[in-house]
One Martini backbone bead per residue (centre of mass of N, CA, C, O) as a GRO file, in nm:
protein
  128
    1MET     BB    1  -1.053   5.634   6.027
    2THR     BB    2  -0.911   5.387   5.850
    3MET     BB    3  -1.010   5.082   5.713
    4THR     BB    4  -0.846   4.805   5.700
    5PRO     BB    5  -0.853   4.492   5.588
    6PRO     BB    6  -0.765   4.353   5.855
    7MET     BB    7  -0.973   4.497   6.035
    8LEU     BB    8  -1.226   4.402   5.889
    9MET     BB    9  -1.170   4.094   5.919
   10GLN     BB   10  -1.157   4.089   6.224
   11ARG     BB   11  -1.446   4.185   6.276
   12LEU     BB   12  -1.590   3.967   6.111
   13ALA     BB   13  -1.472   3.729   6.268
   14LEU     BB   14  -1.584   3.802   6.546
   15VAL     BB   15  -1.883   3.810   6.478
   16SER     BB   16  -1.903   3.520   6.354
   17HIS     BB   17  -1.787   3.366   6.596
   18PHE     BB   18  -1.999   3.453   6.807
   19ALA     BB   19  -2.242   3.355   6.644
   20LEU     BB   20  -2.160   3.059   6.638
   21MET     BB   21  -2.151   3.012   6.941
   22LEU     BB   22  -2.447   3.082   6.995
   23PHE     BB   23  -2.578   2.884   6.800
   24VAL     BB   24  -2.460   2.623   6.916
   25ALA     BB   25  -2.566   2.664   7.215
   26LEU     BB   26  -2.893   2.747   7.140
   27HIS     BB   27  -3.034   2.563   6.939
   28GLN     BB   28  -2.943   2.271   7.095
   29PRO     BB   29  -2.953   2.212   7.406
   30SER     BB   30  -2.651   2.056   7.517
   31ALA     BB   31  -2.365   1.913   7.599
   32LEU     BB   32  -2.245   1.916   7.313
   33SER     BB   33  -2.300   2.213   7.236
   34PHE     BB   34  -2.135   2.333   7.470
   35LEU     BB   35  -1.869   2.202   7.389
   36LEU     BB   36  -1.853   2.333   7.105
   37ALA     BB   37  -1.849   2.625   7.220
   38VAL     BB   38  -1.593   2.598   7.394
   39VAL     BB   39  -1.400   2.538   7.161
   40LEU     BB   40  -1.454   2.826   7.030
   41MET     BB   41  -1.316   2.987   7.278
   42THR     BB   42  -1.005   2.938   7.257
   43PRO     BB   43  -0.930   3.178   7.028
   44VAL     BB   44  -1.029   3.457   7.139
   45PRO     BB   45  -0.776   3.607   7.251
   46GLY     BB   46  -0.623   3.609   6.971
   47LEU     BB   47  -0.844   3.756   6.813
   48LEU     BB   48  -0.847   4.017   6.983
   49ASN     BB   49  -0.519   4.061   6.930
   50GLY     BB   50  -0.438   3.979   6.623
   51LYS     BB   51  -0.329   3.685   6.574
   52SER     BB   52  -0.234   3.508   6.306
   53TYR     BB   53  -0.202   3.222   6.419
   54THR     BB   54  -0.488   3.202   6.537
   55PHE     BB   55  -0.641   3.243   6.273
   56ALA     BB   56  -0.528   2.993   6.131
   57TRP     BB   57  -0.620   2.766   6.338
   58ALA     BB   58  -0.921   2.852   6.353
   59SER     BB   59  -0.990   2.776   6.061
   60MET     BB   60  -0.955   2.471   6.102
   61LEU     BB   61  -1.176   2.446   6.314
   62VAL     BB   62  -1.417   2.569   6.145
   63ALA     BB   63  -1.421   2.359   5.916
   64PHE     BB   64  -1.569   2.142   6.086
   65TYR     BB   65  -1.836   2.300   6.113
   66VAL     BB   66  -1.906   2.319   5.820
   67ALA     BB   67  -1.909   2.014   5.762
   68GLY     BB   68  -2.105   1.923   5.987
   69TYR     BB   69  -2.353   2.100   5.901
   70LEU     BB   70  -2.377   1.994   5.614
   71ALA     BB   71  -2.419   1.698   5.689
   72ALA     BB   72  -2.670   1.744   5.869
   73GLY     BB   73  -2.849   1.868   5.644
   74TYR     BB   74  -2.845   1.605   5.464
   75ALA     BB   75  -2.932   1.386   5.686
   76ARG     BB   76  -3.152   1.607   5.815
   77PRO     BB   77  -3.432   1.750   5.694
   78GLU     BB   78  -3.559   1.885   5.962
   79THR     BB   79  -3.260   2.062   5.994
   80ARG     BB   80  -3.162   2.209   5.736
   81LEU     BB   81  -3.187   2.514   5.781
   82TRP     BB   82  -3.012   2.533   6.045
   83SER     BB   83  -2.759   2.395   5.934
   84PHE     BB   84  -2.709   2.593   5.696
   85LEU     BB   85  -2.687   2.844   5.869
   86ALA     BB   86  -2.441   2.750   6.033
   87ALA     BB   87  -2.260   2.700   5.785
   88GLY     BB   88  -2.264   2.996   5.691
   89ILE     BB   89  -2.137   3.120   5.940
   90ALA     BB   90  -1.881   2.943   5.930
   91ALA     BB   91  -1.791   3.037   5.647
   92VAL     BB   92  -1.750   3.334   5.717
   93ASP     BB   93  -1.545   3.279   5.934
   94TYR     BB   94  -1.335   3.133   5.761
   95ILE     BB   95  -1.286   3.356   5.550
   96SER     BB   96  -1.206   3.584   5.750
   97LEU     BB   97  -0.966   3.442   5.873
   98MET     BB   98  -0.803   3.403   5.608
   99MET     BB   99  -0.802   3.703   5.514
  100PHE     BB  100  -0.647   3.814   5.749
  101VAL     BB  101  -0.385   3.661   5.699
  102ARG     BB  102  -0.337   3.770   5.416
  103PHE     BB  103  -0.344   4.078   5.475
  104ARG     BB  104  -0.126   4.077   5.695
  105ALA     BB  105   0.103   3.969   5.516
  106ARG     BB  106   0.096   4.202   5.313
  107GLU     BB  107   0.143   4.428   5.515
  108ARG     BB  108   0.419   4.325   5.619
  109ALA     BB  109   0.561   4.312   5.344
  110GLY     BB  110   0.531   4.616   5.281
  111LEU     BB  111   0.700   4.711   5.535
  112ALA     BB  112   0.971   4.537   5.459
  113VAL     BB  113   1.010   4.699   5.209
  114PRO     BB  114   1.228   4.874   5.059
  115ALA     BB  115   1.311   5.148   4.922
  116PRO     BB  116   1.393   5.266   4.637
  117ALA     BB  117   1.659   5.360   4.477
  118ALA     BB  118   1.808   5.611   4.340
  119GLN     BB  119   1.894   5.711   4.041
  120THR     BB  120   2.165   5.752   3.850
  121ALA     BB  121   2.310   5.901   3.572
  122GLY     BB  122   2.553   5.663   3.547
  123SER     BB  123   2.381   5.438   3.475
  124ASP     BB  124   2.289   5.184   3.261
  125ASP     BB  125   1.974   5.244   3.252
  126ALA     BB  126   1.987   5.549   3.153
  127SER     BB  127   2.106   5.478   2.851
  128ARG     BB  128   1.841   5.306   2.734
   0.00000   0.00000   0.00000
């Protein structure tokens, strides 16, 4: 079975999304971190089913995690490594979510385009 680009991006998005959820929940266990992990669980059913709309809005959600962890890394030097690691995981998640939407749209557009009609010998283009 050949792995298509949308399938590859879906798998990468799922792996990075679950990694981000685990990292958020387990890095500094607190009520806030568990709440942030629960928020990341909301798009999981749509991600598992491959729904483009869910991938699109989940990318907007993950963008806040990228920005938040980058800001935390710059604001608190003692947690810089862990914050930048989380931001990196979130960035991979964001990119794979967006690339899935892009590849899926191209795939659907390619399926929707009708095959070109065969040219006839009497057409204007054939005489040029």
